Coordinates of C-alpha atoms in Angstrom, one line a residue:
X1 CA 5.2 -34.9 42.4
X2 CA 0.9 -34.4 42.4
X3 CA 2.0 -31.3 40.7
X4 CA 4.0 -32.7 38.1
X5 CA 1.6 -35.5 36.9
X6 CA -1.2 -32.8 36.9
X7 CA 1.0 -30.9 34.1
X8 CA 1.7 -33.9 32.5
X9 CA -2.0 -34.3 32.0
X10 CA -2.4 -31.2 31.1
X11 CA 0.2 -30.8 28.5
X12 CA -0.1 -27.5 27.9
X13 CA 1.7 -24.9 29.8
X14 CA 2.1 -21.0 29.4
X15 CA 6.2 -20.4 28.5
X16 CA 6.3 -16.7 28.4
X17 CA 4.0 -13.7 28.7
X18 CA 6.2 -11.1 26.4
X19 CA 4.0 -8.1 26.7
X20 CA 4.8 -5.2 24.3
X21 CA 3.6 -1.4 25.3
X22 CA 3.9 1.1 23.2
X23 CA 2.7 4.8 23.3
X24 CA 3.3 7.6 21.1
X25 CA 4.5 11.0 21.7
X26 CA 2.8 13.9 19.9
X27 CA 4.0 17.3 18.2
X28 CA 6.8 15.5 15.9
X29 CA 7.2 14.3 12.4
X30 CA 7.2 10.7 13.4
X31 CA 5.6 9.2 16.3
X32 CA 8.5 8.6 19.2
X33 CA 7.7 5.4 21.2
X34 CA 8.6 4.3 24.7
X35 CA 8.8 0.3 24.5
X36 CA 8.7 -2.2 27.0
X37 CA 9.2 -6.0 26.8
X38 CA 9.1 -8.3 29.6
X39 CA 7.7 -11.8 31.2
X40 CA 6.7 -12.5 34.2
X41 CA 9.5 -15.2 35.1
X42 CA 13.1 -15.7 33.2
X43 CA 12.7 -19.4 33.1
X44 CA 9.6 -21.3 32.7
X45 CA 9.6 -25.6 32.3
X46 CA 7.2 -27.7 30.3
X47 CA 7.0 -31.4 31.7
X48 CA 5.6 -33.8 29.2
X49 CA 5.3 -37.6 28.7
X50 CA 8.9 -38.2 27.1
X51 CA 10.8 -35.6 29.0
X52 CA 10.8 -31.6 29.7
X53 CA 11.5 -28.6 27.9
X54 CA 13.1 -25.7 30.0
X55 CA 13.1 -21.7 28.5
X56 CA 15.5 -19.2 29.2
X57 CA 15.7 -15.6 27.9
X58 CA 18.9 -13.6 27.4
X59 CA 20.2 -10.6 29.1
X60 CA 17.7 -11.0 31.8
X61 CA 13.8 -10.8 31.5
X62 CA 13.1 -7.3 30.1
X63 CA 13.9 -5.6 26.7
X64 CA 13.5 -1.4 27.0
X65 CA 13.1 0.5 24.0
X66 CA 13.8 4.0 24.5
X67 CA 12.7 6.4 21.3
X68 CA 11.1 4.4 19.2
X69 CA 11.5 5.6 15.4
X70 CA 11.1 4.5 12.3
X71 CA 14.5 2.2 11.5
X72 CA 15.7 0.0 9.2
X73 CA 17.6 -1.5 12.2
X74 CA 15.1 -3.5 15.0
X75 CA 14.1 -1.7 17.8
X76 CA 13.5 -4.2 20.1
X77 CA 15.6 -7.8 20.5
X78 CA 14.9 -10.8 22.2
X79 CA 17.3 -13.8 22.5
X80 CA 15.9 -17.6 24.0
X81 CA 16.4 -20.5 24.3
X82 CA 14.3 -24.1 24.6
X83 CA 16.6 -26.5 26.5
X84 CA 15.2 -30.2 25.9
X85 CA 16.2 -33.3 27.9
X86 CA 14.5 -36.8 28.0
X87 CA 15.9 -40.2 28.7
X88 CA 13.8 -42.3 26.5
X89 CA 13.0 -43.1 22.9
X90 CA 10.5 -40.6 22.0
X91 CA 9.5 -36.9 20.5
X92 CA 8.9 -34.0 22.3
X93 CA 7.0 -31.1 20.3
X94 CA 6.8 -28.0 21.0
X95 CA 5.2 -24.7 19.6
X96 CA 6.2 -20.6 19.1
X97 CA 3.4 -18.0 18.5
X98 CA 2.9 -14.5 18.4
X99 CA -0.3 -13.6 20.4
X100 CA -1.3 -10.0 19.3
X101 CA -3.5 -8.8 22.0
X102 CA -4.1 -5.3 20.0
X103 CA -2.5 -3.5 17.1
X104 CA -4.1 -0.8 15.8
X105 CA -0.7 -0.2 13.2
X106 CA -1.6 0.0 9.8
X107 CA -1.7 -3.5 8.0
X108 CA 2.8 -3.6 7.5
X109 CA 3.7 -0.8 9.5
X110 CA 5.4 -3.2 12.1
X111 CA 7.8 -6.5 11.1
X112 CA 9.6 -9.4 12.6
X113 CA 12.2 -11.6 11.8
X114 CA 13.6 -15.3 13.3
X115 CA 16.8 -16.4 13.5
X116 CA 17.0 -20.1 14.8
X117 CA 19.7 -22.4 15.6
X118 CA 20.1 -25.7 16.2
X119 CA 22.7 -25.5 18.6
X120 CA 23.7 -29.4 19.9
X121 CA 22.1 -30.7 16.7
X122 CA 19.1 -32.2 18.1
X123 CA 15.5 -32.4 16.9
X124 CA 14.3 -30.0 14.7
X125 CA 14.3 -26.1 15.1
X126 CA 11.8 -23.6 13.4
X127 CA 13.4 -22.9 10.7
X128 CA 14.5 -19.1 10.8
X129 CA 12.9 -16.8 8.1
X130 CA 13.4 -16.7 4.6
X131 CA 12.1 -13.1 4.1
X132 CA 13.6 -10.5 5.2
X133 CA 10.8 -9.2 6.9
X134 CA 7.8 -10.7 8.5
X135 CA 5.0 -8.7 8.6
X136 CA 2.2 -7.7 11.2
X137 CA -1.5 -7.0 10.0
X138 CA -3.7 -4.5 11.8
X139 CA -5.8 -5.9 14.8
X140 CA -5.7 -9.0 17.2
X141 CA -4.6 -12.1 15.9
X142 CA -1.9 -14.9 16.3
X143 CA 1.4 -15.7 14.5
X144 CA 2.6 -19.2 14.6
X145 CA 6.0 -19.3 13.9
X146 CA 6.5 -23.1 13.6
X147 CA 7.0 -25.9 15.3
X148 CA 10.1 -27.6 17.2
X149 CA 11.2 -31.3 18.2
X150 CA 13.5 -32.9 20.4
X151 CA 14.4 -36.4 20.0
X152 CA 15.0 -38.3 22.9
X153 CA 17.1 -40.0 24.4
X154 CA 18.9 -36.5 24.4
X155 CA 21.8 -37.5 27.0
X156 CA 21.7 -34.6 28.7
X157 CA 20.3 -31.1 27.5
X158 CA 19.9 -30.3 23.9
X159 CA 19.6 -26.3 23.4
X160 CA 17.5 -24.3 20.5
X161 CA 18.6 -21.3 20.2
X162 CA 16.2 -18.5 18.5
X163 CA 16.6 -14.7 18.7
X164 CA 13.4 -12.6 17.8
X165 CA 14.0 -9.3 16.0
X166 CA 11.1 -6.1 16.2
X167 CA 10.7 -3.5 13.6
X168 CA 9.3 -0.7 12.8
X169 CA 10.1 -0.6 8.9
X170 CA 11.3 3.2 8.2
X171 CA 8.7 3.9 5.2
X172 CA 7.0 7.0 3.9
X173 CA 3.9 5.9 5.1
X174 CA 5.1 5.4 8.9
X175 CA 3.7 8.5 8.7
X176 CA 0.1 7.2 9.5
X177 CA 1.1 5.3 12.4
X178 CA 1.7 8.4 14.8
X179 CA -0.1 7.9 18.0
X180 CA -1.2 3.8 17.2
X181 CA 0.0 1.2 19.9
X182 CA 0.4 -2.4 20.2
X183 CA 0.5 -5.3 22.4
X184 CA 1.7 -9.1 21.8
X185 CA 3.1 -11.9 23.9
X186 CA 5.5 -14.8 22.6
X187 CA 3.9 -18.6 23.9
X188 CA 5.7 -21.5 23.4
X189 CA 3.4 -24.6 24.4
X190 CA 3.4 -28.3 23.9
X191 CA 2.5 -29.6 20.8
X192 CA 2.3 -29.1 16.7
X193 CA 0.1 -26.3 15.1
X194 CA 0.7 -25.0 11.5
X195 CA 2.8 -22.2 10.6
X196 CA 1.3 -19.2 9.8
X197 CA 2.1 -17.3 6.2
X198 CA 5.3 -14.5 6.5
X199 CA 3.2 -12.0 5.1
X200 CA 4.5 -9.7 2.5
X201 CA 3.3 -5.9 1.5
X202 CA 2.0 -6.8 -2.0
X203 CA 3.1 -5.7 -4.9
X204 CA 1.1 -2.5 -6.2
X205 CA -0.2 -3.7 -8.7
X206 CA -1.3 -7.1 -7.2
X207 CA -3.6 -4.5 -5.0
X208 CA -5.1 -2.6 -7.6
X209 CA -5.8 -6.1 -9.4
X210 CA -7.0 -7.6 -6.9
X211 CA -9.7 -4.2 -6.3
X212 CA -10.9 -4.8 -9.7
X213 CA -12.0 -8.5 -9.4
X214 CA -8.4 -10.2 -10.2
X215 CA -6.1 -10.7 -12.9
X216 CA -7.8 -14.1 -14.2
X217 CA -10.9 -12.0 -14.5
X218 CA -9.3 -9.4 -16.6
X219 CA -9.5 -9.9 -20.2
X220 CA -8.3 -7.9 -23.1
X221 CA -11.3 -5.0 -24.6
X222 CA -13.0 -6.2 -28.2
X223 CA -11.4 -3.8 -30.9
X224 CA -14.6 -2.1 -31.8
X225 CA -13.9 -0.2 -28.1
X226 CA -11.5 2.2 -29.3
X227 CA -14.4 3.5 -32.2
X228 CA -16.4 5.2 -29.2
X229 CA -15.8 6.9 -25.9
X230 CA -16.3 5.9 -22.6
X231 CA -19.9 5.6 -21.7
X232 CA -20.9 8.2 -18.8
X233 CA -21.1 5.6 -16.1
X234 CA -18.2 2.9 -17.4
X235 CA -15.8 1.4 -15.0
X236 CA -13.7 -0.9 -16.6
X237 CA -10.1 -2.7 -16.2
X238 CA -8.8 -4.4 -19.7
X239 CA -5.2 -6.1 -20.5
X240 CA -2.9 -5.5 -23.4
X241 CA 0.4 -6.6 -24.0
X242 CA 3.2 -3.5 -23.9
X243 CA 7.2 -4.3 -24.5
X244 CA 7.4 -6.2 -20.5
X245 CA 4.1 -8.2 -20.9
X246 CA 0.8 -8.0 -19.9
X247 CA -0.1 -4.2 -18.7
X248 CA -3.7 -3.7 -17.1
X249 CA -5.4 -0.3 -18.2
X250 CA -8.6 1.8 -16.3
X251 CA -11.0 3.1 -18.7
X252 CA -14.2 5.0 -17.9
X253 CA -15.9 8.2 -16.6
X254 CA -14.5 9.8 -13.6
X255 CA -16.7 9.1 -11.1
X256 CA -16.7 5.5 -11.6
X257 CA -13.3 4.7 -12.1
X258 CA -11.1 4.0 -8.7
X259 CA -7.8 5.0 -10.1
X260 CA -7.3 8.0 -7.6
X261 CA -3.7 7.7 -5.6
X262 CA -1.7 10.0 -3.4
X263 CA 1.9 10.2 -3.8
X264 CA 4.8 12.6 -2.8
X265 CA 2.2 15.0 -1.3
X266 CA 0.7 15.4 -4.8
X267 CA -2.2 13.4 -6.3
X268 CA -2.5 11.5 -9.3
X269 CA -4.5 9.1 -11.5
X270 CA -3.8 5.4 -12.7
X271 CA -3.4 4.6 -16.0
X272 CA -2.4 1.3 -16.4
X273 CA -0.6 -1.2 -14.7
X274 CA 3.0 -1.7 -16.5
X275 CA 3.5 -5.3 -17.6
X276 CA 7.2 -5.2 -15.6
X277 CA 4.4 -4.7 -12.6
X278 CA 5.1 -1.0 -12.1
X279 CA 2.5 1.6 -12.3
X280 CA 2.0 4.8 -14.4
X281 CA 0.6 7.4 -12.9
X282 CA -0.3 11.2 -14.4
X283 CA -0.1 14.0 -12.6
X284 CA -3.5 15.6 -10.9
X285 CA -2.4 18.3 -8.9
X286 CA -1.0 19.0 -5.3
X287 CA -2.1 17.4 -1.8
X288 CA -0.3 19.0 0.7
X289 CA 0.4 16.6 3.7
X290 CA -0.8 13.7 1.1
X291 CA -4.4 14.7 2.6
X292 CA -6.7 16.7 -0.2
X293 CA -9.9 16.9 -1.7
X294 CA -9.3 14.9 -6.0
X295 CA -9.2 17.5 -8.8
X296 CA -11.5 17.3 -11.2
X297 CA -10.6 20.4 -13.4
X298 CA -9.0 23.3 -13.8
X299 CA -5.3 24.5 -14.0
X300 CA -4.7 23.0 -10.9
X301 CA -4.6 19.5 -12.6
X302 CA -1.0 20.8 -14.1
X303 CA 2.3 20.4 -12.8
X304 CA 3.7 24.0 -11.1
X305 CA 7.0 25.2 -10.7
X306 CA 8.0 28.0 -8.8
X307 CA 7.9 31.4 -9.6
X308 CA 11.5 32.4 -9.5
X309 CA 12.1 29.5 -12.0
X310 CA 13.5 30.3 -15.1
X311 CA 10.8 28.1 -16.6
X312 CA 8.1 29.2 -14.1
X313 CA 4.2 29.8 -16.0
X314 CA 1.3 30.6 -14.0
X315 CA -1.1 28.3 -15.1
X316 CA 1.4 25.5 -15.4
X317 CA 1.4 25.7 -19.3
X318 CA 4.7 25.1 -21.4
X319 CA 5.1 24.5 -25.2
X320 CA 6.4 21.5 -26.4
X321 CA 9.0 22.7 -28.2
X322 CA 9.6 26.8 -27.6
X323 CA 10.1 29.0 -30.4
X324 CA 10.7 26.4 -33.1
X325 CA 8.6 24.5 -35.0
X326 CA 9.5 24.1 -39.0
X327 CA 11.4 21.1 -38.8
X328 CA 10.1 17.2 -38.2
X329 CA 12.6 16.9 -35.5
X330 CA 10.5 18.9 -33.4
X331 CA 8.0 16.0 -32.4
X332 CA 10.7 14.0 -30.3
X333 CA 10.8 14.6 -26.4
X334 CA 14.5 15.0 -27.5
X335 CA 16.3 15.4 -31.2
X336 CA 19.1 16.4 -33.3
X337 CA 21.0 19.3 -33.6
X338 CA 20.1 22.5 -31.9
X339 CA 17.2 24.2 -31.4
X340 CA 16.7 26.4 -34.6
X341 CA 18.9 24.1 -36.6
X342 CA 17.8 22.1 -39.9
X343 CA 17.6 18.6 -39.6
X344 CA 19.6 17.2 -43.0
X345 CA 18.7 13.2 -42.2
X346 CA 15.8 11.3 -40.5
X347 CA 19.0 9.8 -38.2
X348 CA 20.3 13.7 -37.4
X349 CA 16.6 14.4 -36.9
X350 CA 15.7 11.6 -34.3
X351 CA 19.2 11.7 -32.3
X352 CA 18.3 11.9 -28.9
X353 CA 21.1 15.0 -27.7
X354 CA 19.1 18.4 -27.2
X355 CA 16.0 18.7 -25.0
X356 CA 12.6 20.3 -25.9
X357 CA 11.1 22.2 -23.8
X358 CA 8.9 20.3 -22.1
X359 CA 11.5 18.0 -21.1
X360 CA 13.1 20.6 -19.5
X361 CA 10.2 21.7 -17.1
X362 CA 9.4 18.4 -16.6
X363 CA 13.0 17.7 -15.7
X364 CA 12.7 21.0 -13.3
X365 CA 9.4 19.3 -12.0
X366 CA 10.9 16.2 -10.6
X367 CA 14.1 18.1 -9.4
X368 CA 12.6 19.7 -6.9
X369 CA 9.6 17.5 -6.1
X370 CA 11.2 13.8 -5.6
X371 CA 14.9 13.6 -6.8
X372 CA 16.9 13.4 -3.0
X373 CA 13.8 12.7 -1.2
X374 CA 12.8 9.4 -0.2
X375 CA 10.3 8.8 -2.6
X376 CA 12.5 8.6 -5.2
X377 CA 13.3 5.1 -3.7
X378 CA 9.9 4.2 -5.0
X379 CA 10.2 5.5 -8.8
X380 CA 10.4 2.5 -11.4
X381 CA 12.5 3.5 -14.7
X382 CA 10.3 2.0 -16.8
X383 CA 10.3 3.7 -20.4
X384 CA 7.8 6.3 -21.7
X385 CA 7.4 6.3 -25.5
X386 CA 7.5 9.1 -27.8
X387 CA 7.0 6.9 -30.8
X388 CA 8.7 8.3 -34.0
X389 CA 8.1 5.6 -36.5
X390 CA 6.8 6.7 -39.9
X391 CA 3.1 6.2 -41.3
X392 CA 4.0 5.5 -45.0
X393 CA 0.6 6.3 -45.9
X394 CA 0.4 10.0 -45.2
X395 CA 2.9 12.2 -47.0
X396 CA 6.7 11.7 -48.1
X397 CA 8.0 9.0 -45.3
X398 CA 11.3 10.8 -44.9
X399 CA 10.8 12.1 -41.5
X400 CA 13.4 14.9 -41.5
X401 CA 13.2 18.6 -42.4
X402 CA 10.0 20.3 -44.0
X403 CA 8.9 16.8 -45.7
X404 CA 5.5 16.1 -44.7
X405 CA 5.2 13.2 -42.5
X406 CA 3.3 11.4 -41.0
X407 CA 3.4 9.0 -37.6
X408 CA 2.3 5.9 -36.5
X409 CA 0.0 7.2 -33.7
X410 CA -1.4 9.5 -36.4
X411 CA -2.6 6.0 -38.5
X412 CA -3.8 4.1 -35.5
X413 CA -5.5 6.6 -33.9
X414 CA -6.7 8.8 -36.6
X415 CA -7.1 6.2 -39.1
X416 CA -7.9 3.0 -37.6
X417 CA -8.7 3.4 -33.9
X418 CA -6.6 0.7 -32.6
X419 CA -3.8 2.0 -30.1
X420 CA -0.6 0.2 -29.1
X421 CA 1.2 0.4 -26.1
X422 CA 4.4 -1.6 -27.5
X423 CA 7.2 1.0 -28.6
X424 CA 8.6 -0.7 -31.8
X425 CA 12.1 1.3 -31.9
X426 CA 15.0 1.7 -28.6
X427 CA 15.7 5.2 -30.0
X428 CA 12.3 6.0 -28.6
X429 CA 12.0 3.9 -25.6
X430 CA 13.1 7.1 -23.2
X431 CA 15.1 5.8 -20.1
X432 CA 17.4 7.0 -17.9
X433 CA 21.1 5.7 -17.9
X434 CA 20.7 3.7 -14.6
X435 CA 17.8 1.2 -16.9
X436 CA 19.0 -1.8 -17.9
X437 CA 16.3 -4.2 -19.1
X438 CA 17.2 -6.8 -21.9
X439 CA 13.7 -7.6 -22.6
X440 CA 12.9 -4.1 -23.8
X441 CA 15.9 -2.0 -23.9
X442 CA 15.6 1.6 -23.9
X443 CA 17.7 4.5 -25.1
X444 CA 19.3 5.6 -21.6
X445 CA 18.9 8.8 -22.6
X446 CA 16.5 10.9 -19.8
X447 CA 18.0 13.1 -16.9
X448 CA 15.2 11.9 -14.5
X449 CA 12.5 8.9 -15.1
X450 CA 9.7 11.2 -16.1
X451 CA 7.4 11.9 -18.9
X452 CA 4.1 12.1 -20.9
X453 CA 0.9 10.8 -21.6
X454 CA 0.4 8.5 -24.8
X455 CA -2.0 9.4 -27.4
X456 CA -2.3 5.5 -27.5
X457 CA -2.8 5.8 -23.8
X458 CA -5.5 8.5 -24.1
X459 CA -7.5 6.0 -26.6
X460 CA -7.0 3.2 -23.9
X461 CA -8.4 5.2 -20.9
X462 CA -12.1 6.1 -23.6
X463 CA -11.1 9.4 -25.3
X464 CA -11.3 9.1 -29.3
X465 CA -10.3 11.6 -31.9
X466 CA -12.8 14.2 -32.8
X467 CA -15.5 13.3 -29.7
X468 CA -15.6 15.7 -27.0
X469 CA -15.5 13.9 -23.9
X470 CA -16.3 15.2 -20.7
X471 CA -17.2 12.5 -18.3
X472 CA -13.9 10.5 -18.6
X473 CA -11.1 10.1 -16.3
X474 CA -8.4 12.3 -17.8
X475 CA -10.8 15.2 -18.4
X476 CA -10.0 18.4 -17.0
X477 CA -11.4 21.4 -18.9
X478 CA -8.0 22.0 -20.1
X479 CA -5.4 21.7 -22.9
X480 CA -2.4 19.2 -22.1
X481 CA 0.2 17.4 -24.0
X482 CA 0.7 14.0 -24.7
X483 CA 4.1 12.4 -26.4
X484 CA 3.0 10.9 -29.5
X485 CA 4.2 12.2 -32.6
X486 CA 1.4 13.6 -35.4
X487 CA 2.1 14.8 -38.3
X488 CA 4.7 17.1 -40.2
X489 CA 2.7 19.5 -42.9
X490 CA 5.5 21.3 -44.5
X491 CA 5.5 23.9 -42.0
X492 CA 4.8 22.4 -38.7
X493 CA 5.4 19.9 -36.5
X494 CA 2.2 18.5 -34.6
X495 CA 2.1 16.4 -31.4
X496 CA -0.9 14.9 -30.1
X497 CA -2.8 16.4 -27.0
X498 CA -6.0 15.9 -25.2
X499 CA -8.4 19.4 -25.8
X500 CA -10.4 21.3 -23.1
X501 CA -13.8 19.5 -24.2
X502 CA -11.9 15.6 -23.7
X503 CA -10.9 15.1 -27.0
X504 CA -8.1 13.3 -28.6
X505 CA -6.6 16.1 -31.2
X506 CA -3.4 17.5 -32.2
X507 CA -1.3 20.7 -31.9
X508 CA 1.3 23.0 -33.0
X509 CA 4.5 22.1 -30.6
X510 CA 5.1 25.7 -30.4
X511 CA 1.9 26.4 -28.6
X512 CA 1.7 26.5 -24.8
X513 CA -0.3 23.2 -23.0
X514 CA -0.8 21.9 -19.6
X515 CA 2.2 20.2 -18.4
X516 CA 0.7 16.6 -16.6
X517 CA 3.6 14.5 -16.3
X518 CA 3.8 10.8 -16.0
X519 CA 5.7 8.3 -13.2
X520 CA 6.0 5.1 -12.9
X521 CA 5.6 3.5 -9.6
X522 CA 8.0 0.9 -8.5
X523 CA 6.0 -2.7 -8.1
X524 CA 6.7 -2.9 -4.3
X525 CA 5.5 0.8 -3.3
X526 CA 3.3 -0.4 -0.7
X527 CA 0.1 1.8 -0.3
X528 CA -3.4 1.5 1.2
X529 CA -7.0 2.2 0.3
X530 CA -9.3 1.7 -2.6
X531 CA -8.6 4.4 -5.3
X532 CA -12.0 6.7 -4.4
X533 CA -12.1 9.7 -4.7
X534 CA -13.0 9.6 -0.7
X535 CA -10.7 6.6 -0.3
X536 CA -7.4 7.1 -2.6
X537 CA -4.6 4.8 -2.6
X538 CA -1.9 6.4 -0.6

């Protein structure tokens, strides 16, 4: 009884003591884990002023977890239950947390989730949780789960019923939690305390926003910005509205700007954040093991195929179009007709049915790099623009055949230095069949969700049309292509493409260019780091 009222005074009591062990095995792809969960008793009793609360645990006290691998499914279950009985008018709280004694998993590489019951309809349960997935941050810390009530007088015992599911998400970048252990323990106690946040992997581009002082802080560049290049030292994040909403766009000099990422064991830089909240990236060269020193020039910065490809170059050079150039068709990523064939209509010359040839290899590209692998789970099919529309100010506006024509990114980047990121026309929104966005439909009309550079883009990021350019962020020494339409001059067909010395300029499609395709990122690719060069997001 002395006992009794001295826990009574106390009102707080230790429930359960769920220790977690685990320890990694080495020489695999995946760390393996050997698991342990157990408490020191199977029942444990809190006595309190209106009654007492009584805990039992499922299936006995311990939980083993034998090779522990990345899952969708839970590795580790735990089923209990809070038994409540008091025979007078009154409340009785109670308490679940999470005590992490030590996790040194990467910030969401482990997860939880709650299921509760209220079995004899009694009091209030924690409410189970409305994620799918909670998640863990790195380091010592404490999840509270909620708070529980029994309402007395309970006539008899009233049971809650909760059942606490472990995982250990199966994710690309599991990868980095080989040999990295944790501990925690579940307490239940007397009493209220506030429920901690189910923390979610944020969204990409919440990450990179939130790197670069916030969205709110974010505003859109004056238009004068687009008459000059980048300065040598300019880091800068700006907004502009493309077909989805608000997209937020890097511009400066390389070793300023934190737009470095690793992805798919290659590297890449950002270019903007898509306003569907997806991310386009361009193509930087290969990290093997998604562990490499970041490009900065040189051949390397182009996209390779293998050398028994049909489509294999050494440098990683392809023209736009091969062999043909002498018709306006030849500026789309796709067009009418085949290859060698005279366009008779600007409709039969902007068709979308045969592929140039920097579609193909870029097709190739993907092919064997992501399509069938898991990381083309994370690829967004957000569209890439190869805009088409006419600029009636240069030439004959017909757009088809040997009439000289001009295009749209030839007036606002050539003419008035104010790019666009909006694609006006569906024909040119390039999509794959699987896209289906009402907001901004596209043309269904790619094999695989990849493609090029803007010119537009280019003039975003600091480069300008006839200023070399050698400190900014897409420079690489080299010659690559972009997407945008130039011109048409009665003989040939011009795209735009970035030159060796960082320029904005133009070329003959038949000419061959460094191939640096562009991906878009879904919004919930969940990566780590800060985009330096020493610290890329990964």
């Amino acid at each position: 009884m002395e006992e009794q009222k001295k826990s009574k005074k106390n009102k707080i009591h230790t429930i359960l003591n769920i220790i977690l062990s685990i320890i990694a095995v080495a020489g695999i792809s995946y760390a393996y884990f050997a698991a342990d969960i157990r408490n020191s008793e199977t029942t444990s009793t809190i006595f309190g002023d209106a009654g007492e609360m009584v805990i039992n645990y499922d299936g006995g006290p311990n939980i083993v977890v034998g090779q522990m691998t990345p899952s969708n499914d839970p590795f580790a279950t735990k089923k209990f239950t809070v038994t409540g009985n008091s025979s007078i008018t009154s409340t009785m709280y109670y308490n679940i947390s999470i005590i992490k004694e030590s996790n040194t998993f990467t910030d969401y590489g482990l997860a939880y989730n709650l299921t509760s019951t209220n079995t004899n309809n009694n009091g209030t349960i924690i409410p189970s949780s409305t994620k799918d997935l909670c998640y863990f941050l790195t380091g010592e810390g404490e999840e509270v789960l909620g708070n529980g009530t029994f309402t007395g007088p309970t006539n008899g015992n009233k049971v809650h019923t909760y059942t606490l599911k472990l995982y250990f998400p199966d994710e690309e970048y599991q990868i980095e939690n080989q040999s990295k252990s944790f501990e925690f323990y579940i307490s239940i106690r007397e009493g209220e305390k506030t429920a901690s946040e189910c923390k979610q992997i944020p969204s990409i581009g919440d990450l990179i926003l939130a790197n670069n002082g916030g969205a709110e802080n974010i505003t859109e560049a004056p238009t004068s910005l687009f008459d000059s290049i980048n300065t040598s030292d300019e880091n800068k994040m700006y907004k502009m509205e493309d077909d989805y909403g608000d997209s937020y766009y890097f511009r400066g000099a390389q070793s300023y700007v934190n737009n470095n990422l690793i992805f798919a064991e290659h590297q890449w830089k950002i270019i903007r954040i898509n306003g569907d909240g997806s991310l386009r990236i361009i193509y930087n060269g290969t990290c093997p093991g998604n562990s490499c020193t970041i490009n900065t020039t040189g051949t390397g910065t182009h996209m390779m195929l293998p050398s028994d490809n049909s489509l294999y170059n050494s440098s990683g050079t392809s023209a736009y179009n091969l062999t043909n150039r002498d018709d306006n068709k030849y500026v789309g990523y796709m067009y009418g007709g085949a290859n060698g064939e005279a366009s008779t209509s600007r409709l039969q010359a902007t068709t979308n049915e045969t592929d140039t040839h920097i579609k193909s290899y870029l097709d190739e590209w993907y092919k064997i790099n992501i399509s069938g692998t898991n990381y083309e789970n994370y690829i967004s099919d957000t569209l890439f623009c190869n805009d088409r529309e006419i600029d009636t100010s240069y030439g004959t506006g017909l757009g088809y055949a040997q009439n000289q024509t001009g295009y749209m990114a030839r007036y606002r980047l050539y003419t008035n230095k104010t790019p666009s990121i909006k694609c006006n026309d569906q024909n040119d929104r390039f999509t794959t069949i699987n896209y289906n966005n009402l907001s901004a439909p596209g043309n269904n009309k790619l094999d695989y969700p990849i493609g090029l550079l803007t010119a537009d883009e280019g003039s975003l990021a600091g480069l300008k049309n006839g200023s070399s350019n050698s400190t900014n962020y897409l420079y690489t020494n080299q010659i690559f292509w972009t997407m945008s339409p130039y011109t048409f001059n009665s003989s040939d067909a011009y795209v735009w493409s970035v030159l060796s010395d960082g320029r904005l300029d133009y070329d003959g499609v038949n000419l061959a260019r460094g191939v640096r395709g562009v991906l878009n990122l879904a919004s919930n690719t969940p990566i780590t780091g800060t985009g330096t060069t020493l610290d890329p997001y990964v």
